[in-house]
Coordinates of C-alpha atoms in Angstrom, one line a residue:
Chain D
X164 CA -80.7 8.8 -41.5
X165 CA -80.3 10.7 -38.1
X166 CA -81.0 14.4 -38.1
X167 CA -83.2 17.3 -37.5
X168 CA -86.3 18.0 -39.6
X169 CA -87.7 21.4 -39.9
X170 CA -91.1 22.1 -41.4
X171 CA -92.3 23.9 -43.5
X172 CA -89.4 25.3 -45.4
X173 CA -91.3 28.4 -46.2
X174 CA -94.1 30.0 -44.2
X175 CA -96.3 33.2 -44.6
X176 CA -97.9 34.9 -41.7
X177 CA -100.7 37.3 -41.9
X178 CA -100.9 40.2 -39.5
X179 CA -102.3 39.2 -36.1
X180 CA -101.9 35.5 -36.8
X181 CA -99.9 33.0 -34.7
X182 CA -97.9 30.5 -36.6
X183 CA -96.0 27.3 -35.5
X184 CA -92.8 26.0 -36.8
X185 CA -92.1 22.4 -36.4
X186 CA -88.8 20.8 -35.3
X187 CA -88.2 17.1 -34.9
X188 CA -84.9 15.2 -34.1
X189 CA -84.2 11.5 -34.1
X190 CA -80.6 11.8 -32.6
X191 CA -81.9 11.1 -29.1
X192 CA -80.4 14.5 -28.0
X193 CA -81.6 16.0 -24.7
X194 CA -80.9 19.6 -25.6
X195 CA -82.8 21.6 -28.3
X196 CA -82.6 25.1 -29.4
X197 CA -84.4 27.7 -31.7
X198 CA -82.3 30.4 -33.3
X199 CA -83.4 33.4 -35.4
X200 CA -81.2 34.4 -38.3
X201 CA -81.2 38.0 -39.8
X202 CA -78.9 39.3 -42.4
X203 CA -75.7 40.6 -40.8
X204 CA -76.7 39.7 -37.3
X205 CA -75.6 36.2 -36.9
X206 CA -77.6 33.6 -34.9
X207 CA -79.7 34.8 -31.9
X208 CA -81.1 32.4 -29.4
X209 CA -84.7 32.4 -28.9
X210 CA -85.4 29.5 -26.6
X211 CA -83.7 26.4 -25.5
X212 CA -84.6 23.3 -23.7
X213 CA -82.2 21.0 -21.8
X214 CA -84.7 18.3 -21.1
X215 CA -88.3 17.3 -21.7
X216 CA -90.9 19.5 -20.1
X217 CA -88.3 22.2 -19.4
X218 CA -87.2 25.3 -21.4
X219 CA -85.6 28.6 -20.8
X220 CA -85.7 32.0 -22.6
X221 CA -82.8 32.9 -24.8
X222 CA -81.7 36.4 -25.7
X223 CA -84.8 37.4 -27.8
X224 CA -87.8 35.4 -26.4
X225 CA -90.4 38.1 -26.6
X226 CA -93.2 37.3 -29.0
X227 CA -92.3 33.7 -29.1
X228 CA -93.5 30.6 -27.2
X229 CA -92.3 26.9 -27.2
X230 CA -93.1 23.5 -25.7
X231 CA -91.1 20.4 -25.0
X232 CA -93.6 17.7 -24.4
X233 CA -91.6 15.0 -26.2
X234 CA -87.8 14.5 -26.4
X235 CA -87.8 14.5 -30.1
X236 CA -90.0 17.6 -30.7
X237 CA -89.6 21.2 -29.9
X238 CA -92.1 23.5 -31.8
X239 CA -91.9 27.2 -31.9
X240 CA -94.9 29.4 -32.1
X241 CA -94.4 33.0 -33.5
X242 CA -97.2 35.0 -31.9
X243 CA -98.9 38.1 -33.0
X244 CA -97.0 40.0 -30.3
X245 CA -93.7 39.5 -32.5
X246 CA -93.9 42.6 -34.6
X247 CA -91.0 41.9 -36.9
X248 CA -91.2 38.0 -37.5
X249 CA -89.6 37.9 -41.0
X250 CA -86.4 35.8 -40.6
X251 CA -84.9 32.5 -41.2
X252 CA -85.5 30.2 -38.2
X253 CA -83.1 27.5 -37.3
X254 CA -83.6 24.6 -34.9
X255 CA -80.7 22.8 -33.4
X256 CA -80.0 20.0 -30.9
X257 CA -77.1 18.7 -29.0
X258 CA -76.5 15.7 -26.7
X259 CA -76.6 18.2 -23.7
X260 CA -75.9 21.7 -23.0
X261 CA -72.5 20.8 -21.5
X262 CA -69.2 22.3 -22.5
X263 CA -68.0 21.7 -26.0
X264 CA -71.2 20.0 -27.3
X265 CA -71.7 20.1 -31.0
X266 CA -74.8 21.6 -32.3
X267 CA -76.7 19.9 -35.1
X268 CA -78.9 22.2 -37.2
X269 CA -81.9 21.7 -39.3
X270 CA -82.3 23.2 -42.7
X271 CA -84.4 26.2 -41.4
X272 CA -87.8 27.8 -42.1
X273 CA -88.1 31.1 -43.9
X274 CA -90.9 33.0 -42.3
X275 CA -92.3 36.1 -44.1
X276 CA -95.2 38.4 -43.4
X277 CA -97.9 38.9 -46.0
Chain A
X250 CA -69.3 41.3 -22.5
X251 CA -71.2 38.4 -23.9
X252 CA -70.5 39.5 -27.5
X253 CA -68.3 37.9 -30.0
X254 CA -67.3 40.3 -32.8
X255 CA -66.6 39.0 -36.2
X256 CA -65.0 40.6 -39.2
X257 CA -65.1 41.2 -42.1
X258 CA -68.9 40.9 -42.9
X259 CA -68.1 39.8 -46.4
X260 CA -64.9 38.6 -48.1
X261 CA -63.9 37.9 -51.8
X262 CA -60.9 35.6 -52.3
X263 CA -59.4 34.2 -55.6
X264 CA -59.3 30.5 -56.0
X265 CA -56.0 29.2 -54.5
X266 CA -55.8 32.1 -52.1
X267 CA -55.9 32.3 -48.3
X268 CA -59.2 33.3 -46.6
X269 CA -58.9 34.9 -43.1
X270 CA -61.8 35.6 -40.9
X271 CA -61.2 37.1 -37.5
X272 CA -63.2 37.1 -34.2
X273 CA -62.7 38.9 -30.8
X274 CA -64.4 38.4 -27.4
X275 CA -64.4 40.0 -24.1
X276 CA -65.6 37.3 -21.6
X277 CA -62.5 35.6 -20.3
X278 CA -64.6 32.8 -19.1
X279 CA -65.2 31.5 -22.7
X280 CA -63.3 28.3 -23.1
X281 CA -64.6 26.7 -26.3
X282 CA -64.5 28.3 -29.7
X283 CA -66.1 26.6 -32.6
X284 CA -66.5 27.6 -36.2
X285 CA -69.7 26.8 -38.1
X286 CA -70.0 26.8 -41.9
X287 CA -73.4 27.5 -43.6
X288 CA -74.4 27.0 -47.3
X289 CA -77.3 29.0 -48.6
X290 CA -80.7 27.6 -47.6
X291 CA -79.1 25.2 -45.1
X292 CA -78.4 25.1 -41.4
X293 CA -74.9 25.7 -40.2
X294 CA -72.6 22.7 -39.5
X295 CA -69.6 22.5 -37.2
X296 CA -66.4 23.0 -39.2
X297 CA -63.5 23.1 -36.6
X298 CA -63.3 24.0 -32.9
X299 CA -60.4 25.0 -30.4
X300 CA -59.9 25.1 -26.7
X301 CA -57.8 27.9 -25.2
X302 CA -55.0 25.6 -24.1
X303 CA -53.7 25.4 -27.6
X304 CA -52.7 28.2 -29.9
X305 CA -53.5 26.5 -33.2
X306 CA -55.6 23.7 -34.5
X307 CA -55.4 22.4 -38.1
X308 CA -57.8 20.1 -40.0
X309 CA -57.0 19.8 -43.7
X310 CA -57.1 23.3 -45.3
X311 CA -58.8 24.9 -42.3
X312 CA -56.7 26.3 -39.3
X313 CA -57.9 28.1 -36.2
X314 CA -55.3 30.5 -34.7
X315 CA -56.0 31.4 -31.1
X316 CA -54.4 34.3 -29.2
X317 CA -55.5 34.0 -25.6
X318 CA -53.9 37.3 -24.3
X319 CA -55.5 39.4 -27.2
X320 CA -58.7 37.5 -26.8
X321 CA -58.9 36.9 -30.5
X322 CA -59.1 33.9 -32.8
X323 CA -59.2 33.5 -36.5
X324 CA -60.0 31.0 -39.3
X325 CA -57.6 30.4 -42.1
X326 CA -58.7 28.6 -45.2
X327 CA -55.7 27.6 -47.3
X328 CA -55.9 27.0 -51.1
X329 CA -59.4 28.3 -51.0
X330 CA -61.9 26.7 -53.5
X331 CA -65.2 27.7 -55.1
X332 CA -66.8 25.0 -52.9
X333 CA -65.7 26.9 -49.8
X334 CA -68.1 29.7 -50.7
X335 CA -70.4 29.9 -47.7
X336 CA -71.2 32.0 -44.6
X337 CA -68.9 31.3 -41.6
X338 CA -69.8 31.9 -38.0
X339 CA -67.4 32.0 -35.1
X340 CA -68.8 31.2 -31.7
X341 CA -67.7 30.9 -28.0
X342 CA -69.1 29.2 -25.0
X343 CA -68.0 28.6 -21.4
X344 CA -68.2 25.5 -19.2
X345 CA -70.4 27.5 -16.8
X346 CA -73.0 28.5 -19.4
X347 CA -75.7 26.5 -21.2
X348 CA -75.5 28.4 -24.5
X349 CA -73.2 29.3 -27.3
X350 CA -72.7 32.9 -28.5
X351 CA -72.4 33.4 -32.2
X352 CA -70.6 36.1 -34.2
X353 CA -72.5 38.0 -36.8
X354 CA -71.2 35.8 -39.8
X355 CA -68.9 36.4 -42.8
X356 CA -70.1 35.8 -46.2
X357 CA -67.2 34.2 -48.1
X358 CA -67.0 34.1 -51.9
X359 CA -64.3 32.3 -53.8
X360 CA -63.8 33.5 -57.4
X361 CA -62.7 31.0 -59.9

């Protein structure tokens, strides 16, 4: 089955700790994205990547970092600098970042602070 | 100017009724308007989308109405069913940009 796999489904972070969320896709898509979802605030873009070894900051990149060393993988690290990390994190991909491209989303990771 | 404003935040509709969710935008460069549907604990999935050169697009029970002059678009769900209960996001993007702007979401509940 083609799709996007996010892991883990639930993650707990201790204060001062960095945590990494995994995102893998087997759709052969060039573009990948990370969104943060908070109740009543919709989906806010953290980072996106249009091609391997390249990525750009989205609207709320502070306290987060990413890498894109392989086409199929786009991990997100939530650093200790992110003071309010509790949220539902969604990874998505599309064939490109061109006009009208459909986003395919994973099932998300719920991150909570201990 | 990059915002997409969505209302209502939540909506309760009786089974068989019509559900209506509205969105408004400011950026006249937006030229693609998709709607995404999200079930609890899952990621959103594309439901239906429209381009500004048409005023309406229908797919089954789902219809997008688009008013370019008012910079507004809406999703209508006819004969709403309990299985339609989900969160709906409108969105907008432009051919000159690399990202989609999402509305704040509407939690729809269909009462049996």
